[in-house]
Coordinates of N, CA and C in Angstrom, one line a residue:
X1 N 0.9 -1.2 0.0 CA 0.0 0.0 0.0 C 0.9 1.2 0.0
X2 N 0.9 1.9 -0.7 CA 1.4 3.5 -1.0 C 0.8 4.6 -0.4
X3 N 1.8 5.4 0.0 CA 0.8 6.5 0.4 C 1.3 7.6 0.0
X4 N 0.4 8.7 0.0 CA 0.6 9.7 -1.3 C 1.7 10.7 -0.5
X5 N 2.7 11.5 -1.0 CA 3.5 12.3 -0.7 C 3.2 13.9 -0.6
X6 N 4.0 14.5 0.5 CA 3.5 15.8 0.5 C 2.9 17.0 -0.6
X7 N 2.4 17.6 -0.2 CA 1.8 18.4 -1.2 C 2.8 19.3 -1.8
X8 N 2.5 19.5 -3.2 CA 3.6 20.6 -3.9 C 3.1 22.2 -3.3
X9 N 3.9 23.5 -3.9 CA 3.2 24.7 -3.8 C 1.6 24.6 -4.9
X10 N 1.7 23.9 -5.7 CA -0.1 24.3 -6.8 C -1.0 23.3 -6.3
X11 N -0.8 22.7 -4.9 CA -1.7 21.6 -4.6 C -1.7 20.4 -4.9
X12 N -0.8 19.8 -6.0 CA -0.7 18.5 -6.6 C 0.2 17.9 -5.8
X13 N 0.4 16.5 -5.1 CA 1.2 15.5 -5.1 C 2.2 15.4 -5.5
X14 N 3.3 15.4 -5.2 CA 5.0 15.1 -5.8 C 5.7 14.1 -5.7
X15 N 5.1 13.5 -4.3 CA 5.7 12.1 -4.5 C 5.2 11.7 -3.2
X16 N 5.9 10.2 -3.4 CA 5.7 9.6 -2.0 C 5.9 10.7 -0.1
X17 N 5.8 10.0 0.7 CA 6.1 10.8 1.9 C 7.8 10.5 2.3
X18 N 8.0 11.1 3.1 CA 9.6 11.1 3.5 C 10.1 9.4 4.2
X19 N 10.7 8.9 3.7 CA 11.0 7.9 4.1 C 10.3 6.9 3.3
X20 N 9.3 6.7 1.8 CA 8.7 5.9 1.5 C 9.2 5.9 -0.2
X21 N 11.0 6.3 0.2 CA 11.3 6.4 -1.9 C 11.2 4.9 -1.9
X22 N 11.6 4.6 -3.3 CA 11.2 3.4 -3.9 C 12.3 2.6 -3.6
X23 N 12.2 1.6 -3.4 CA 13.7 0.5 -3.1 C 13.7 0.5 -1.4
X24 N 12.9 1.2 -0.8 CA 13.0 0.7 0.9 C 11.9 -0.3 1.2
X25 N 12.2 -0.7 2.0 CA 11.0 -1.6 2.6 C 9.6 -0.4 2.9
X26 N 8.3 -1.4 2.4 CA 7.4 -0.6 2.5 C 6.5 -1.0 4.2
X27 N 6.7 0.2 4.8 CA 6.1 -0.5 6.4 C 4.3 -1.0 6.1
X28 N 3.9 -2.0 6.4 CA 3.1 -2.7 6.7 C 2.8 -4.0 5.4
X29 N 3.8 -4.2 5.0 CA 4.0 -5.2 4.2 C 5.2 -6.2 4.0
X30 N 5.2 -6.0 5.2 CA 6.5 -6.8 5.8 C 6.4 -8.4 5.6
X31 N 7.2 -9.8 6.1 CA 6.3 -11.1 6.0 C 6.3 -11.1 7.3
X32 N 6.3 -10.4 8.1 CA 5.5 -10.6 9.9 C 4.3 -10.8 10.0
X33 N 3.9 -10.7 10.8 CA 2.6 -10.5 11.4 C 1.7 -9.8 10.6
X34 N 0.6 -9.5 9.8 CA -0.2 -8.3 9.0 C -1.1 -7.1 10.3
X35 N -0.7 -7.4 11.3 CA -1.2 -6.4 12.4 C 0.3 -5.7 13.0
X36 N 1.2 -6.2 12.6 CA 2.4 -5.1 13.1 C 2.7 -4.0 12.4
X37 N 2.4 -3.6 11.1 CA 2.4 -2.4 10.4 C 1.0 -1.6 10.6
X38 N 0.3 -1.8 11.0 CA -1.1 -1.5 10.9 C -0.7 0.0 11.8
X39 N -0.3 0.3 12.9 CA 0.0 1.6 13.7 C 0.7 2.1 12.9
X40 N 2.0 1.3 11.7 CA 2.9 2.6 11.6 C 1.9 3.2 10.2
X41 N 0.8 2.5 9.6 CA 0.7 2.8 8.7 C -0.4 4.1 9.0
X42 N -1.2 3.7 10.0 CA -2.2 4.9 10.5 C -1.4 6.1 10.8
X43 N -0.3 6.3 11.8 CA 0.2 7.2 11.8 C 1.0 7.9 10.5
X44 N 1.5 7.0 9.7 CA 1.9 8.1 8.4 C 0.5 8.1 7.5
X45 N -0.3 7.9 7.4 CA -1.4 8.2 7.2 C -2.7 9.6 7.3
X46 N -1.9 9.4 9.0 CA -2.7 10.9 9.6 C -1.3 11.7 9.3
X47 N -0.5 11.7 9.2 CA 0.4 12.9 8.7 C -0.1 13.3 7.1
X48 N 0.0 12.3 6.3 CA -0.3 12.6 5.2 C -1.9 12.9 5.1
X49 N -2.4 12.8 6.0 CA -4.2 13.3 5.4 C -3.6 14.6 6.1
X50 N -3.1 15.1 7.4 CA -2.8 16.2 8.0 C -2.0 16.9 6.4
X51 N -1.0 16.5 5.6 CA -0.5 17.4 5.2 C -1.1 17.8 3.8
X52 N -2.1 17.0 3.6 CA -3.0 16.9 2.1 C -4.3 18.1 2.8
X53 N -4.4 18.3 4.2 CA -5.7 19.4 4.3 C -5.0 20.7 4.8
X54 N -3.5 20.5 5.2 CA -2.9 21.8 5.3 C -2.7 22.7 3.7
X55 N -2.6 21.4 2.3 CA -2.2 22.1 1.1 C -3.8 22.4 0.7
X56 N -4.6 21.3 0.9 CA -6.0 22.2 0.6 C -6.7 23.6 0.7
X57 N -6.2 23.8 2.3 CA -6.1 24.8 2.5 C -5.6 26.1 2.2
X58 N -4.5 25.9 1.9 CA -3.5 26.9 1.6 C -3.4 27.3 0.0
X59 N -4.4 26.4 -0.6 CA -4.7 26.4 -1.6 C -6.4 27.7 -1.7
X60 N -7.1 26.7 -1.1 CA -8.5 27.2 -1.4 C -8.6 28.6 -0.5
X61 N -7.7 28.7 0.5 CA -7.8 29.7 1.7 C -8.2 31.0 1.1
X62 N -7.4 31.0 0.7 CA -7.2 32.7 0.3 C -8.4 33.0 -0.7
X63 N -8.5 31.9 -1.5 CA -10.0 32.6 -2.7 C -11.4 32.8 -1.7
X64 N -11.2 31.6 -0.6 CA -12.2 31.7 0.8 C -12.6 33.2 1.2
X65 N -11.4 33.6 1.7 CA -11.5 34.7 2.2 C -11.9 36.0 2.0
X66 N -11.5 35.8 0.2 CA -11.8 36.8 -0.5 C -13.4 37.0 -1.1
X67 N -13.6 35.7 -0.7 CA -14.9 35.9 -1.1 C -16.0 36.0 -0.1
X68 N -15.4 35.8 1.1 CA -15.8 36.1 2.3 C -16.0 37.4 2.5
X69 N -14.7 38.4 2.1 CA -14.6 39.8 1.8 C -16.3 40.3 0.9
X70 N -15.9 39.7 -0.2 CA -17.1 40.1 -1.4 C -18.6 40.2 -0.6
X71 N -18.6 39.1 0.0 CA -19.9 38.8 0.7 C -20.4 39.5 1.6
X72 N -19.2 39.6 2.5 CA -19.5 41.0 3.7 C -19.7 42.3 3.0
X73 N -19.2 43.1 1.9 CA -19.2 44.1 1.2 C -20.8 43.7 0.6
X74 N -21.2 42.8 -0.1 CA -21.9 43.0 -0.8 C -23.4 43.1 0.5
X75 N -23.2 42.2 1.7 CA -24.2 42.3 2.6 C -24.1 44.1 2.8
X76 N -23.2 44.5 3.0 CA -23.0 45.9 3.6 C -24.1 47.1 2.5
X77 N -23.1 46.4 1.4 CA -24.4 47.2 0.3 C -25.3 46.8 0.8
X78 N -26.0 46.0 0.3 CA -27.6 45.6 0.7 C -28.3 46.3 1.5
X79 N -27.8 46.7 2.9 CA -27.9 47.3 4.0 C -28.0 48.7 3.3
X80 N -27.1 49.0 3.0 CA -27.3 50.6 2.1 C -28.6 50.6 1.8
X81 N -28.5 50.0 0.2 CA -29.8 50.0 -0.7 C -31.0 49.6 0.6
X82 N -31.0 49.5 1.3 CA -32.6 49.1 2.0 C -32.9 49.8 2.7
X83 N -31.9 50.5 3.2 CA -32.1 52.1 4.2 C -32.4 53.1 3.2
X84 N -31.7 53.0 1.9 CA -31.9 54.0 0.9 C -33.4 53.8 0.2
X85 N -34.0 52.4 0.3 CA -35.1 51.9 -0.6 C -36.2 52.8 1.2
X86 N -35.8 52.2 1.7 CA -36.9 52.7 3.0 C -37.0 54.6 3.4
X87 N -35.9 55.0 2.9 CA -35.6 56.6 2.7 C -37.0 56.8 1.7
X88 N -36.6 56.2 0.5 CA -37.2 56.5 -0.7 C -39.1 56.3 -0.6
X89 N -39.2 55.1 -0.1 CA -40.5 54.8 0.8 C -41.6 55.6 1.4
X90 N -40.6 56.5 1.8 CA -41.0 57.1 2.9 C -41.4 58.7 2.5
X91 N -40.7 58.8 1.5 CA -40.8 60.0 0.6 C -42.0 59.6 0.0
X92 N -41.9 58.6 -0.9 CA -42.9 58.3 -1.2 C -44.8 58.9 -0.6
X93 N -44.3 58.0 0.4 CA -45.9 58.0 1.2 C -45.8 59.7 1.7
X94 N -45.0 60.7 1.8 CA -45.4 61.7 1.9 C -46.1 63.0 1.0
X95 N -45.2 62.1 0.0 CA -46.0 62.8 -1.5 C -47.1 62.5 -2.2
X96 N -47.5 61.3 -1.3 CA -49.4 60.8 -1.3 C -49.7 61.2 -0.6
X97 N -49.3 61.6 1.2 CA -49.9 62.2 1.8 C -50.1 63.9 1.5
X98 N -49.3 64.1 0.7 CA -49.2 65.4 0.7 C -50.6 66.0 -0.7
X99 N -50.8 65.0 -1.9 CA -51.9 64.9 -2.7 C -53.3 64.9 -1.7
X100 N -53.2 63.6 -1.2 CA -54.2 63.7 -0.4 C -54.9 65.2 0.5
X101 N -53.8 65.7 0.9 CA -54.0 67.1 2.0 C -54.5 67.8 0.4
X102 N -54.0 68.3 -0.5 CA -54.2 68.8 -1.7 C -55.7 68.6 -2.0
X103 N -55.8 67.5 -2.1 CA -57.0 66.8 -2.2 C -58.6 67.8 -0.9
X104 N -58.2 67.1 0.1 CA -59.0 67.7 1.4 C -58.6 69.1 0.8
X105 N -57.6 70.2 0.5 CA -57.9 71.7 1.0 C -59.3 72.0 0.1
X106 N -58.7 71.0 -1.8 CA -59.4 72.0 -2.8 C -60.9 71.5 -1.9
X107 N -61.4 70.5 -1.5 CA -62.5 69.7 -1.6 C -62.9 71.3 -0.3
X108 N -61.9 71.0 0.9 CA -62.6 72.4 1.7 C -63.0 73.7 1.1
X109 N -62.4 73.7 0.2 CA -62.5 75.4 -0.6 C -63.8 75.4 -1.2
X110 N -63.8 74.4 -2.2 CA -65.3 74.2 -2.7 C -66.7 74.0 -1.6
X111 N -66.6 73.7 -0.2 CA -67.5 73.6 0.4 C -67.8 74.6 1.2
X112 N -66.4 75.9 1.2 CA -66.3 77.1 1.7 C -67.1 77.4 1.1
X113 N -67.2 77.8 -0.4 CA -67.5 78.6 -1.6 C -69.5 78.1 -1.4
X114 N -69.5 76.8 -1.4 CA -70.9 76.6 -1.1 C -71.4 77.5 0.3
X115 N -70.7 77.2 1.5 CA -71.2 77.7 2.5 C -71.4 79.3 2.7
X116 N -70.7 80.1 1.7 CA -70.6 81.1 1.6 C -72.1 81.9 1.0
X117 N -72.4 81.1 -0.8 CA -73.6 81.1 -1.2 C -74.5 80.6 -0.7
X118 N -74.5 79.5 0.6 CA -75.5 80.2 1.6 C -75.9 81.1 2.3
X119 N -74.6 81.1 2.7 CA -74.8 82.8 3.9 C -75.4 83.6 2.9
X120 N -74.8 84.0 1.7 CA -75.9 85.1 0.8 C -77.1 84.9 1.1
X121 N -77.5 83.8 0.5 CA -78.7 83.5 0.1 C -79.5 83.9 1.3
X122 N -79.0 83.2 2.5 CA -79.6 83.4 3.9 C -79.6 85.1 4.3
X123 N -78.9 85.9 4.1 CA -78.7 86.8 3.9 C -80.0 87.8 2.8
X124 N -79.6 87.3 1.8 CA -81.1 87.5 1.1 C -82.5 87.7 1.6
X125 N -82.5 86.3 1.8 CA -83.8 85.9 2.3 C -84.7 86.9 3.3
X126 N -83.0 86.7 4.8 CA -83.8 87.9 5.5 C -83.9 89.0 5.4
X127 N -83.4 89.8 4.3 CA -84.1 90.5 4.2 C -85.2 91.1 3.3
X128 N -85.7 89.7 2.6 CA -86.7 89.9 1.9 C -88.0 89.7 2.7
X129 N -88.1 89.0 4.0 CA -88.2 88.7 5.0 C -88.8 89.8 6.1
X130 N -87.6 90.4 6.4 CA -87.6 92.2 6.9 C -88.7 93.2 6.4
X131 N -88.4 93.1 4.6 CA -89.0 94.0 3.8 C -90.8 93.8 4.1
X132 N -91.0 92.3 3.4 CA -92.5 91.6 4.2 C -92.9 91.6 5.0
X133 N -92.2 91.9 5.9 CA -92.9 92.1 7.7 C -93.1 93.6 8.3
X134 N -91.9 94.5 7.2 CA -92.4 96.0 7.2 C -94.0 96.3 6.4
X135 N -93.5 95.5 5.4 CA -95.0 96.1 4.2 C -96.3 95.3 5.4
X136 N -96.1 94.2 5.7 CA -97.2 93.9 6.4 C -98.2 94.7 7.7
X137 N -96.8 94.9 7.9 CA -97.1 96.0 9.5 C -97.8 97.0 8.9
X138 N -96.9 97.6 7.7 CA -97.3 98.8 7.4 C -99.4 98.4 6.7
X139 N -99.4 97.6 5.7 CA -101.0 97.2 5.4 C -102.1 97.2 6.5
X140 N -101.5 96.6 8.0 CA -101.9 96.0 8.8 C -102.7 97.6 9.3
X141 N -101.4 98.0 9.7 CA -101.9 99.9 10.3 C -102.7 100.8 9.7
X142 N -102.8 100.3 7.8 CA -103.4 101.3 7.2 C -104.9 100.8 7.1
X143 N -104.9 99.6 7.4 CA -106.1 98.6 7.3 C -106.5 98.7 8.7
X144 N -106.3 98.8 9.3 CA -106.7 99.2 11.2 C -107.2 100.6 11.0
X145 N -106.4 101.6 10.4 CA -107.0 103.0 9.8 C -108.0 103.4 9.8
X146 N -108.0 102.6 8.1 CA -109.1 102.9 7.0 C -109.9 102.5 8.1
X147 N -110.3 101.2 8.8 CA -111.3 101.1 9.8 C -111.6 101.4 10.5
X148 N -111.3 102.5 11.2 CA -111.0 103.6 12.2 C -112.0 104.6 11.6
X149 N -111.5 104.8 10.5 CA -111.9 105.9 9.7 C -113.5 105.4 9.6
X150 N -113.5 104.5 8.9 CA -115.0 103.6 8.7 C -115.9 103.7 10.2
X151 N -115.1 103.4 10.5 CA -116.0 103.3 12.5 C -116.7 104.8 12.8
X152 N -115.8 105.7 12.6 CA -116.4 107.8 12.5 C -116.7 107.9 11.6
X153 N -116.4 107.5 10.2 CA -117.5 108.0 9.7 C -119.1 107.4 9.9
X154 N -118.9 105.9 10.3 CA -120.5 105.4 10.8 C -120.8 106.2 11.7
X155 N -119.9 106.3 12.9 CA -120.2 107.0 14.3 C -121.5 108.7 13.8
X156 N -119.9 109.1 13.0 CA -120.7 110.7 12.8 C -121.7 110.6 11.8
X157 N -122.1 109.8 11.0 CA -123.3 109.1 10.2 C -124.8 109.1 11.0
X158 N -124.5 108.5 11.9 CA -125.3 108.0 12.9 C -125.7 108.8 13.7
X159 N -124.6 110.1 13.8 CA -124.6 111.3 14.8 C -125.7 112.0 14.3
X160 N -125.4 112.2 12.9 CA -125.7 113.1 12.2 C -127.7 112.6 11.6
X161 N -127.9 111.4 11.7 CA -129.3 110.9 11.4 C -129.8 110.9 12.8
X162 N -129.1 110.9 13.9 CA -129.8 111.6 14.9 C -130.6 113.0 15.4
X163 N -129.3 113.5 15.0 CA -130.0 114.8 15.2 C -130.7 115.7 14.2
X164 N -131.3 114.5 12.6 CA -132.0 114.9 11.9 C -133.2 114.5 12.0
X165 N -133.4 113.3 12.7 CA -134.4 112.8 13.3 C -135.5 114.3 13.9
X166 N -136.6 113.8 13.3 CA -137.3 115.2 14.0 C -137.6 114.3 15.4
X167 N -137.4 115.8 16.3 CA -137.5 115.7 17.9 C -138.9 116.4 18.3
X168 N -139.7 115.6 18.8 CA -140.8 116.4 19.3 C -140.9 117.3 20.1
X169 N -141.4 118.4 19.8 CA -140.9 119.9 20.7 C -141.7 120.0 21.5
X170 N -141.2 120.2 22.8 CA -141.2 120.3 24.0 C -142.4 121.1 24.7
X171 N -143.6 120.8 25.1 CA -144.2 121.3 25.7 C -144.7 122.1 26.7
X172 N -144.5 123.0 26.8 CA -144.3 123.8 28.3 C -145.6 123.7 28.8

């Protein structure tokens, strides 16, 4: 059994591990026992998986990081644009609220303008109102008058067929 050799600088394999060139005895393939190599082979095994995830590393690290970079920047934007999108929002709903008030003043104006052609009109009224209650007063007095007038002239009508009436003269 072979086991793979340290890692190069581009990540690739170069050769066997140190102490495993070709022409030495290969440890656990010995004609002993098949359980007496078995430790040495685990332990150069975990050296070489140890030195195959240190080249992994030192390979993939750095693009990691960088993109780790990218990610944090690009979250950081995001955070921008959503305070800026919620800025914008916000403007928004003011410049509807602000139509809306637009909305309400003209709608007030127009119901000024009505309440105003009432006040005329009410204004009008009383005093067409005024004028009718003068003229009536006034009919009412002249008509109370004229019957006044009517009552003396019956009165002195009546005075007057009185004392045409012949009076029988007095007999001493």
């Amino acid at each position: 059994m072979s086991v793979p050799g340290p890692p190069s600088l581009d990540g690739v394999l170069a050769g066997p591990p140190h102490g495993l060139e070709s022409g030495g005895p290969t440890p656990g393939l010995s004609d002993t026992s098949p359980d007496e190599g078995l430790i040495e082979d685990l332990t150069i095994e975990d050296k070489a998986v140890e030195q195959l995830a240190e080249g992994l590393l030192s390979h993939y690290l750095p693009d990691l990081q960088r993109s780790k970079q990218a990610l944090q920047e690009l979250t950081q934007n995001q955070v921008v644009l959503l305070d800026t999108l919620e800025q914008e929002i916000s403007k928004f709903k003011e410049c509807h609220s602000m139509l809306d008030i637009n909305a309400l003043f003209t709608e007030a104006k127009h119901y000024h303008a009505k309440l105003v052609n009432i006040r005329k009109e009410m204004l009008m009224l009383h005093e067409k109102t005024s004028k009718l209650k003068k003229r009536a007063l006034k009919l009412q007095q002249k008509r109370q008058k004229e019957e006044l007038e009517r009552e003396q002239q019956r009165e002195k009508e009546f005075e007057r067929e009185k004392q045409l009436t012949a009076k029988p003269a007095k007999r001493m």
